[in-house]
Amino acid sequence: MPGSWYLSSYKYKFNITHMQPFLAKLKEKKLVGLQCSSCNQVFFPPRLVCGQCMVKPDRWVDIRETGQVATFTVSYLKDPETGEVLERPMVLVRPDDADTVLLSQLSPEIDFKDTYIGMPLKTHWKDEPTGGLGDIEYYDVLDDDSEDLELRKD
Ligand SMILES: [Zn+2]
Protein backbone atom coordinates (compact mmCIF):
# COMPACT_ATOMS: atom_id res chain seq x y z
CA MET A 1 0.00 0.00 0.00
CA PRO A 2 1.64 3.28 -1.07
CA GLY A 3 1.85 6.10 1.42
CA SER A 4 3.81 9.14 2.42
CA TRP A 5 4.57 10.99 5.55
CA TYR A 6 4.92 14.76 5.26
CA LEU A 7 7.40 15.52 8.00
CA SER A 8 7.29 19.25 7.34
CA SER A 9 3.63 19.33 8.35
CA TYR A 10 4.17 17.28 11.48
CA LYS A 11 4.16 19.33 14.68
CA TYR A 12 5.31 18.25 18.07
CA LYS A 13 4.84 20.30 21.20
CA PHE A 14 7.58 19.73 23.73
CA ASN A 15 6.36 20.27 27.27
CA ILE A 16 8.95 22.13 29.35
CA THR A 17 6.73 23.04 32.31
CA HIS A 18 8.68 20.54 34.42
CA MET A 19 11.82 22.64 33.70
CA GLN A 20 10.52 25.96 35.09
CA PRO A 21 11.95 25.72 38.65
CA PHE A 22 15.26 24.56 37.15
CA LEU A 23 15.42 27.50 34.71
CA ALA A 24 14.43 30.01 37.43
CA LYS A 25 17.29 28.74 39.63
CA LEU A 26 19.78 29.00 36.75
CA LYS A 27 18.94 32.69 36.53
CA GLU A 28 20.02 32.98 40.20
CA LYS A 29 23.23 31.03 39.40
CA LYS A 30 21.99 28.04 41.39
CA LEU A 31 21.71 24.42 40.30
CA VAL A 32 18.85 22.07 41.12
CA GLY A 33 18.10 18.57 39.92
CA LEU A 34 14.88 16.59 39.88
CA GLN A 35 14.86 13.40 41.93
CA CYS A 36 12.73 10.33 41.34
CA SER A 37 11.10 9.44 44.67
CA SER A 38 10.89 5.80 43.59
CA CYS A 39 14.57 5.03 42.76
CA ASN A 40 16.23 8.24 44.11
CA GLN A 41 18.05 8.98 40.84
CA VAL A 42 18.75 12.69 40.41
CA PHE A 43 18.28 14.08 36.91
CA PHE A 44 20.23 17.12 35.82
CA PRO A 45 18.84 18.65 33.68
CA PRO A 46 15.40 17.51 34.92
CA ARG A 47 13.48 14.84 33.01
CA LEU A 48 9.73 14.56 32.58
CA VAL A 49 9.70 10.83 33.36
CA CYS A 50 12.12 8.49 35.11
CA GLY A 51 12.94 5.97 32.39
CA GLN A 52 13.58 3.25 34.96
CA CYS A 53 10.43 3.59 37.10
CA MET A 54 8.12 5.23 34.54
CA VAL A 55 7.00 7.78 37.12
CA LYS A 56 7.28 11.55 37.20
CA PRO A 57 10.28 12.69 39.30
CA ASP A 58 8.89 15.18 41.82
CA ARG A 59 11.55 16.18 44.35
CA TRP A 60 13.83 19.20 43.71
CA VAL A 61 17.29 18.85 45.20
CA ASP A 62 20.24 21.25 45.30
CA ILE A 63 23.20 20.36 43.10
CA ARG A 64 26.76 21.50 43.85
CA GLU A 65 28.66 23.49 41.23
CA THR A 66 31.37 20.86 41.07
CA GLY A 67 31.52 17.74 38.95
CA GLN A 68 33.77 15.52 36.86
CA VAL A 69 34.41 14.75 33.23
CA ALA A 70 32.40 11.58 32.49
CA THR A 71 33.74 11.35 28.93
CA PHE A 72 34.92 13.72 26.21
CA THR A 73 35.72 14.16 22.57
CA VAL A 74 37.32 16.83 20.44
CA SER A 75 35.46 19.15 18.11
CA TYR A 76 37.17 20.95 15.27
CA LEU A 77 35.67 24.38 14.74
CA LYS A 78 36.72 26.66 11.92
CA ASP A 79 36.99 30.26 12.96
CA PRO A 80 34.68 32.11 10.50
CA GLU A 81 37.01 35.14 10.34
CA THR A 82 40.53 33.71 10.31
CA GLY A 83 39.74 30.26 8.85
CA GLU A 84 41.88 28.74 11.60
CA VAL A 85 40.71 25.34 12.83
CA LEU A 86 40.33 25.29 16.61
CA GLU A 87 40.48 22.09 18.62
CA ARG A 88 38.02 22.28 21.49
CA PRO A 89 37.20 19.55 24.02
CA MET A 90 33.48 18.72 24.27
CA VAL A 91 32.77 17.07 27.60
CA LEU A 92 29.99 15.18 29.26
CA VAL A 93 29.96 16.49 32.81
CA ARG A 94 28.59 14.48 35.72
CA PRO A 95 27.67 16.99 38.47
CA ASP A 96 28.66 15.71 41.93
CA ASP A 97 25.05 15.34 43.15
CA ALA A 98 23.46 14.05 39.93
CA ASP A 99 23.15 10.63 38.29
CA THR A 100 23.06 11.99 34.75
CA VAL A 101 25.46 13.88 32.50
CA LEU A 102 25.34 17.18 30.69
CA LEU A 103 27.04 18.14 27.41
CA SER A 104 29.25 21.19 27.85
CA GLN A 105 32.63 22.74 27.08
CA LEU A 106 35.74 23.32 29.13
CA SER A 107 37.40 26.64 29.79
CA PRO A 108 38.98 28.00 26.56
CA GLU A 109 42.34 27.96 28.35
CA ILE A 110 42.35 24.17 28.58
CA ASP A 111 44.17 22.20 25.91
CA PHE A 112 42.09 19.18 24.87
CA LYS A 113 45.19 16.98 25.23
CA ASP A 114 45.12 17.65 28.99
CA THR A 115 41.50 16.49 29.33
CA TYR A 116 40.85 13.17 31.08
CA ILE A 117 37.96 11.17 32.50
CA GLY A 118 37.45 12.06 36.15
CA MET A 119 38.92 15.58 35.74
CA PRO A 120 37.44 17.74 38.53
CA LEU A 121 35.39 20.71 37.31
CA LYS A 122 33.44 23.70 38.55
CA THR A 123 30.60 25.55 36.83
CA HIS A 124 31.58 28.78 35.08
CA TRP A 125 28.55 31.06 34.88
CA LYS A 126 27.73 33.53 32.15
CA ASP A 127 28.03 37.11 33.43
CA GLU A 128 24.32 37.82 33.12
CA PRO A 129 22.26 34.61 33.30
CA THR A 130 18.95 34.58 31.43
CA GLY A 131 17.39 31.38 32.83
CA GLY A 132 18.56 28.89 30.19
CA LEU A 133 21.07 26.07 29.92
CA GLY A 134 23.44 28.50 28.20
CA ASP A 135 23.89 30.20 31.59
CA ILE A 136 26.50 27.53 32.26
CA GLU A 137 29.01 29.03 29.85
CA TYR A 138 31.57 26.28 30.38
CA TYR A 139 33.38 24.41 33.14
CA ASP A 140 36.57 25.54 34.85
CA VAL A 141 39.11 22.89 35.76
CA LEU A 142 39.91 22.44 39.46
CA ASP A 143 43.23 21.28 40.90
CA ASP A 144 43.37 17.51 41.01
CA ASP A 145 44.99 16.36 44.27
CA SER A 146 44.60 12.64 43.52
CA GLU A 147 47.73 10.60 42.88
CA ASP A 148 48.52 7.80 40.46
CA LEU A 149 48.37 4.31 41.91
CA GLU A 150 51.62 2.50 42.64
CA LEU A 151 51.58 -0.18 39.98
CA ARG A 152 53.12 -3.57 40.54
CA LYS A 153 56.32 -4.02 38.61
CA ASP A 154 56.51 -7.83 38.48
ZN1 LIG B 1 13.03 6.22 39.17
Short mmCIF file of C-alpha atoms in Angstrom, two decimals, residues 23-136:
data_model
loop_
_atom_site.label_atom_id
_atom_site.label_comp_id
_atom_site.label_asym_id
_atom_site.label_seq_id
_atom_site.Cartn_x
_atom_site.Cartn_y
_atom_site.Cartn_z
CA LEU A 23 15.42 27.50 34.71
CA ALA A 24 14.43 30.01 37.43
CA LYS A 25 17.29 28.74 39.63
CA LEU A 26 19.78 29.00 36.75
CA LYS A 27 18.94 32.69 36.53
CA GLU A 28 20.02 32.98 40.20
CA LYS A 29 23.23 31.03 39.40
CA LYS A 30 21.99 28.04 41.39
CA LEU A 31 21.71 24.42 40.30
CA VAL A 32 18.85 22.07 41.12
CA GLY A 33 18.10 18.57 39.92
CA LEU A 34 14.88 16.59 39.88
CA GLN A 35 14.86 13.40 41.93
CA CYS A 36 12.73 10.33 41.34
CA SER A 37 11.10 9.44 44.67
CA SER A 38 10.89 5.80 43.59
CA CYS A 39 14.57 5.03 42.76
CA ASN A 40 16.23 8.24 44.11
CA GLN A 41 18.05 8.98 40.84
CA VAL A 42 18.75 12.69 40.41
CA PHE A 43 18.28 14.08 36.91
CA PHE A 44 20.23 17.12 35.82
CA PRO A 45 18.84 18.65 33.68
CA PRO A 46 15.40 17.51 34.92
CA ARG A 47 13.48 14.84 33.01
CA LEU A 48 9.73 14.56 32.58
CA VAL A 49 9.70 10.83 33.36
CA CYS A 50 12.12 8.49 35.11
CA GLY A 51 12.94 5.97 32.39
CA GLN A 52 13.58 3.25 34.96
CA CYS A 53 10.43 3.59 37.10
CA MET A 54 8.12 5.23 34.54
CA VAL A 55 7.00 7.78 37.12
CA LYS A 56 7.28 11.55 37.20
CA PRO A 57 10.28 12.69 39.30
CA ASP A 58 8.89 15.18 41.82
CA ARG A 59 11.55 16.18 44.35
CA TRP A 60 13.83 19.20 43.71
CA VAL A 61 17.29 18.85 45.20
CA ASP A 62 20.24 21.25 45.30
CA ILE A 63 23.20 20.36 43.10
CA ARG A 64 26.76 21.50 43.85
CA GLU A 65 28.66 23.49 41.23
CA THR A 66 31.37 20.86 41.07
CA GLY A 67 31.52 17.74 38.95
CA GLN A 68 33.77 15.52 36.86
CA VAL A 69 34.41 14.75 33.23
CA ALA A 70 32.40 11.58 32.49
CA THR A 71 33.74 11.35 28.93
CA PHE A 72 34.92 13.72 26.21
CA THR A 73 35.72 14.16 22.57
CA VAL A 74 37.32 16.83 20.44
CA SER A 75 35.46 19.15 18.11
CA TYR A 76 37.17 20.95 15.27
CA LEU A 77 35.67 24.38 14.74
CA LYS A 78 36.72 26.66 11.92
CA ASP A 79 36.99 30.26 12.96
CA PRO A 80 34.68 32.11 10.50
CA GLU A 81 37.01 35.14 10.34
CA THR A 82 40.53 33.71 10.31
CA GLY A 83 39.74 30.26 8.85
CA GLU A 84 41.88 28.74 11.60
CA VAL A 85 40.71 25.34 12.83
CA LEU A 86 40.33 25.29 16.61
CA GLU A 87 40.48 22.09 18.62
CA ARG A 88 38.02 22.28 21.49
CA PRO A 89 37.20 19.55 24.02
CA MET A 90 33.48 18.72 24.27
CA VAL A 91 32.77 17.07 27.60
CA LEU A 92 29.99 15.18 29.26
CA VAL A 93 29.96 16.49 32.81
CA ARG A 94 28.59 14.48 35.72
CA PRO A 95 27.67 16.99 38.47
CA ASP A 96 28.66 15.71 41.93
CA ASP A 97 25.05 15.34 43.15
CA ALA A 98 23.46 14.05 39.93
CA ASP A 99 23.15 10.63 38.29
CA THR A 100 23.06 11.99 34.75
CA VAL A 101 25.46 13.88 32.50
CA LEU A 102 25.34 17.18 30.69
CA LEU A 103 27.04 18.14 27.41
CA SER A 104 29.25 21.19 27.85
CA GLN A 105 32.63 22.74 27.08
CA LEU A 106 35.74 23.32 29.13
CA SER A 107 37.40 26.64 29.79
CA PRO A 108 38.98 28.00 26.56
CA GLU A 109 42.34 27.96 28.35
CA ILE A 110 42.35 24.17 28.58
CA ASP A 111 44.17 22.20 25.91
CA PHE A 112 42.09 19.18 24.87
CA LYS A 113 45.19 16.98 25.23
CA ASP A 114 45.12 17.65 28.99
CA THR A 115 41.50 16.49 29.33
CA TYR A 116 40.85 13.17 31.08
CA ILE A 117 37.96 11.17 32.50
CA GLY A 118 37.45 12.06 36.15
CA MET A 119 38.92 15.58 35.74
CA PRO A 120 37.44 17.74 38.53
CA LEU A 121 35.39 20.71 37.31
CA LYS A 122 33.44 23.70 38.55
CA THR A 123 30.60 25.55 36.83
CA HIS A 124 31.58 28.78 35.08
CA TRP A 125 28.55 31.06 34.88
CA LYS A 126 27.73 33.53 32.15
CA ASP A 127 28.03 37.11 33.43
CA GLU A 128 24.32 37.82 33.12
CA PRO A 129 22.26 34.61 33.30
CA THR A 130 18.95 34.58 31.43
CA GLY A 131 17.39 31.38 32.83
CA GLY A 132 18.56 28.89 30.19
CA LEU A 133 21.07 26.07 29.92
CA GLY A 134 23.44 28.50 28.20
CA ASP A 135 23.89 30.20 31.59
CA ILE A 136 26.50 27.53 32.26
#
